[in-house]
PDB file of C-alpha atoms in Angstrom:
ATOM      1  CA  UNK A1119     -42.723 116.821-143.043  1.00 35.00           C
ATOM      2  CA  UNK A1120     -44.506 118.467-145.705  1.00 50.00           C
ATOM      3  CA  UNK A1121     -48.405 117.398-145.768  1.00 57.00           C
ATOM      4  CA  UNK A1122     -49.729 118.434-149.463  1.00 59.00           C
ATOM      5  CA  UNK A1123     -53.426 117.331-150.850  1.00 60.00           C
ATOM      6  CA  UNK A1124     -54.770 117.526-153.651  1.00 59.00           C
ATOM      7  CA  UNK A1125     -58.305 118.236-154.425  1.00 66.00           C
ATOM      8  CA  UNK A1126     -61.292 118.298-156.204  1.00 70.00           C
ATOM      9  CA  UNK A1127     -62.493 122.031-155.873  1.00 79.00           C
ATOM     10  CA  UNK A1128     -61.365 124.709-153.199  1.00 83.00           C
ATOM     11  CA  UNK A1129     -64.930 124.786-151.486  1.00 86.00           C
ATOM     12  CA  UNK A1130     -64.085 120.914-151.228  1.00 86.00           C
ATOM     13  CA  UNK A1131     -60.327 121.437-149.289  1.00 88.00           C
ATOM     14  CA  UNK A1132     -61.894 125.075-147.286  1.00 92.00           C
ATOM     15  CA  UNK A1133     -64.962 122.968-146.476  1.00 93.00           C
ATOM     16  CA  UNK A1134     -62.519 119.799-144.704  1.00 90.00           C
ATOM     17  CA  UNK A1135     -60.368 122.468-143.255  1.00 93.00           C
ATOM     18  CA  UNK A1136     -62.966 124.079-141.934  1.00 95.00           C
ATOM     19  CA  UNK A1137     -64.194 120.775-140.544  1.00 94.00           C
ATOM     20  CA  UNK A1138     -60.906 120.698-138.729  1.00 93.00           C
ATOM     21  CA  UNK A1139     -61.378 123.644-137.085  1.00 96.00           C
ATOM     22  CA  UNK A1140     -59.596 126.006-139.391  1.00 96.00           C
ATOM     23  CA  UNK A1141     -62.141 129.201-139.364  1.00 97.00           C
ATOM     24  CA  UNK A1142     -60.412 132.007-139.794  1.00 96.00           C
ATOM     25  CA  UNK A1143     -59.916 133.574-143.125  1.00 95.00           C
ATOM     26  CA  UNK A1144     -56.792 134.825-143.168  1.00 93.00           C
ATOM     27  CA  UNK A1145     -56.729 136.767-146.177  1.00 91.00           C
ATOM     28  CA  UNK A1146     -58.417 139.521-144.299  1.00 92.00           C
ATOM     29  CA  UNK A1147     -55.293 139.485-142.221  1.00 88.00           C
ATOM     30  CA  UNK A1148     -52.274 139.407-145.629  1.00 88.00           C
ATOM     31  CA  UNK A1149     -50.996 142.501-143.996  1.00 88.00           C
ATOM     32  CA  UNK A1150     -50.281 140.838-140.765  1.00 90.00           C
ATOM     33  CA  UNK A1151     -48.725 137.778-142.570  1.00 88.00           C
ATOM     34  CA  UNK A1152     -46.576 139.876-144.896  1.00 87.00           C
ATOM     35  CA  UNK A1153     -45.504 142.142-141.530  1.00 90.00           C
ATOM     36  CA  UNK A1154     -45.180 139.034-139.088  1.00 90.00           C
ATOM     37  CA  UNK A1155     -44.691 135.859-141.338  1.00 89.00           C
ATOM     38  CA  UNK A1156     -42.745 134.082-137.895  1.00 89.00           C
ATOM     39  CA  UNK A1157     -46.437 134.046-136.250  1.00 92.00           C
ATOM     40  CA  UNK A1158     -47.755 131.944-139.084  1.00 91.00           C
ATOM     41  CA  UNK A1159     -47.079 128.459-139.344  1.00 89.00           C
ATOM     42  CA  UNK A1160     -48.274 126.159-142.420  1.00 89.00           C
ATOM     43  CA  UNK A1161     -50.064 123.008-141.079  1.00 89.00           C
ATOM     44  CA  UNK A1162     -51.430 121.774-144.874  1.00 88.00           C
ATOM     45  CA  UNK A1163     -51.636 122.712-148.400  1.00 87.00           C
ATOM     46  CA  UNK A1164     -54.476 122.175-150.291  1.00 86.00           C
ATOM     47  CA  UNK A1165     -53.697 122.052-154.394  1.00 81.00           C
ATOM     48  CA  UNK A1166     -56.038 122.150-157.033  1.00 75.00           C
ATOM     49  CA  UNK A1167     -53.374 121.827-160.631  1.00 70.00           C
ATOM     50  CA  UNK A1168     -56.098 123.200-162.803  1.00 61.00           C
ATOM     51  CA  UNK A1169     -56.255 119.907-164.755  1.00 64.00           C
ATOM     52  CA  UNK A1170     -59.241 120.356-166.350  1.00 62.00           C
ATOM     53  CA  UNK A1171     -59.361 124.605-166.489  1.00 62.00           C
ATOM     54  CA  UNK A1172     -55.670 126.144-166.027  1.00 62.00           C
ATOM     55  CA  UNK A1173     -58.129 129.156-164.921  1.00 64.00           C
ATOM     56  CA  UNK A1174     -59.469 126.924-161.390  1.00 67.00           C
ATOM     57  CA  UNK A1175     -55.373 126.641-160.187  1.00 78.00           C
ATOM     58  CA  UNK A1176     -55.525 127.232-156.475  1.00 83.00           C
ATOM     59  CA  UNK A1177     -53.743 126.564-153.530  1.00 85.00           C
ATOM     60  CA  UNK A1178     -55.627 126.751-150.010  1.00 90.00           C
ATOM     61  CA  UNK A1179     -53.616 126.976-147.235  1.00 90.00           C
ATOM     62  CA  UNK A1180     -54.579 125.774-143.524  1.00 92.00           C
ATOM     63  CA  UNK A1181     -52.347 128.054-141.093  1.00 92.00           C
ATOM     64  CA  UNK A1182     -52.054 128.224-137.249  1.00 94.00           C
ATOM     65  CA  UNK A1183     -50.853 131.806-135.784  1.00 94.00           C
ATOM     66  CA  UNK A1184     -48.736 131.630-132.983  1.00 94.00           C
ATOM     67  CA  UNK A1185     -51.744 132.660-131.040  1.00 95.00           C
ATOM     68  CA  UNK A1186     -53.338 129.158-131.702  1.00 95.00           C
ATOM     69  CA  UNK A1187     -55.875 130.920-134.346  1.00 96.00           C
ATOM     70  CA  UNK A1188     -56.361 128.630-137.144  1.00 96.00           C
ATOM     71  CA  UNK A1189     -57.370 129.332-140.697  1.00 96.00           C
ATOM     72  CA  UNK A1190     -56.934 129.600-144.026  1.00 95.00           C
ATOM     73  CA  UNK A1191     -55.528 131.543-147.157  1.00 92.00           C
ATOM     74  CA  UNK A1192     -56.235 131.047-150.374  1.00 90.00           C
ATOM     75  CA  UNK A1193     -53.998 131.996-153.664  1.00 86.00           C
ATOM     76  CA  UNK A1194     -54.843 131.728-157.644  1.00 79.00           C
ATOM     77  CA  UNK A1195     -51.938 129.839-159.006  1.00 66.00           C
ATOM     78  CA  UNK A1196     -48.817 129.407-157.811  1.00 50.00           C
ATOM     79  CA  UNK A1197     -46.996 130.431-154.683  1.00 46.00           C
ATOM     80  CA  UNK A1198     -44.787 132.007-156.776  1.00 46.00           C
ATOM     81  CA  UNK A1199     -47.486 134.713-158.231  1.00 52.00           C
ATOM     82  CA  UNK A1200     -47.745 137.969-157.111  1.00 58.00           C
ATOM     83  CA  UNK A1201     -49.467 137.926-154.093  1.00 73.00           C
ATOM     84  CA  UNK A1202     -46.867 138.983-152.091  1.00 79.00           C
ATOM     85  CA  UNK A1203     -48.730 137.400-148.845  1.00 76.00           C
ATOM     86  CA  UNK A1204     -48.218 133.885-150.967  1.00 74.00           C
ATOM     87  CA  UNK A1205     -45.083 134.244-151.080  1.00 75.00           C
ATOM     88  CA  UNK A1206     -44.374 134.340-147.715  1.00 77.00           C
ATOM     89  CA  UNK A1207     -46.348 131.404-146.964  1.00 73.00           C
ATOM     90  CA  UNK A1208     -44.200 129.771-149.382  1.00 69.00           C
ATOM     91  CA  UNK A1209     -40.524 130.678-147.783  1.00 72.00           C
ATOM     92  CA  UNK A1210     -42.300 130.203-144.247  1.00 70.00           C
ATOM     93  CA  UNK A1211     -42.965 126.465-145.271  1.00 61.00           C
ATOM     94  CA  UNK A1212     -44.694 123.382-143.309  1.00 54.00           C
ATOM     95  CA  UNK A1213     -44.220 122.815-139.921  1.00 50.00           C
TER      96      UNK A1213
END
């Protein structure tokens, strides 16, 4: 089941995430999801196309560690960039 939003600004998807408990920012952690990517599970994506400014593309990710942490991780553009942490996300996919 693939759960994908779209919104309005990425302080307006990290501020509803946050709001469902997702606190963690997980971008301090990109090591540990690059090293580990099977602790890691996608719960929602959060997508901002850029519609207006191709510069504001983002996606926001809200991720649960198998430890029951929950947070998020935020990429410019696509999954497909080079943030090498992004693109695990991407082949881990949506639980």
């Amino acid at each position: 089941m693939e759960t994908q939003y779209h919104y309005s600004s990425v302080i307006n998807a990290l501020k509803e995430l946050y709001e469902k408990g997702f606190v963690t920012d997980f971008n301090l952690h990109e090591n540990e999801i690059i090293n580990h990517p099977n602790n890691y599970k996608i719960i929602a994506i959060y997508r901002n196309d850029g519609e207006n400014n191709p510069d504001e593309e983002a996606t926001v990710y809200g991720i649960e560690s198998v430890f029951g942490e929950k947070g998020v991780f935020v990429t410019g553009g696509s999954a497909n960039s080079n943030n090498i942490a992004a693109r695990v996300l991407y082949n881990v996919g949506i639980s």
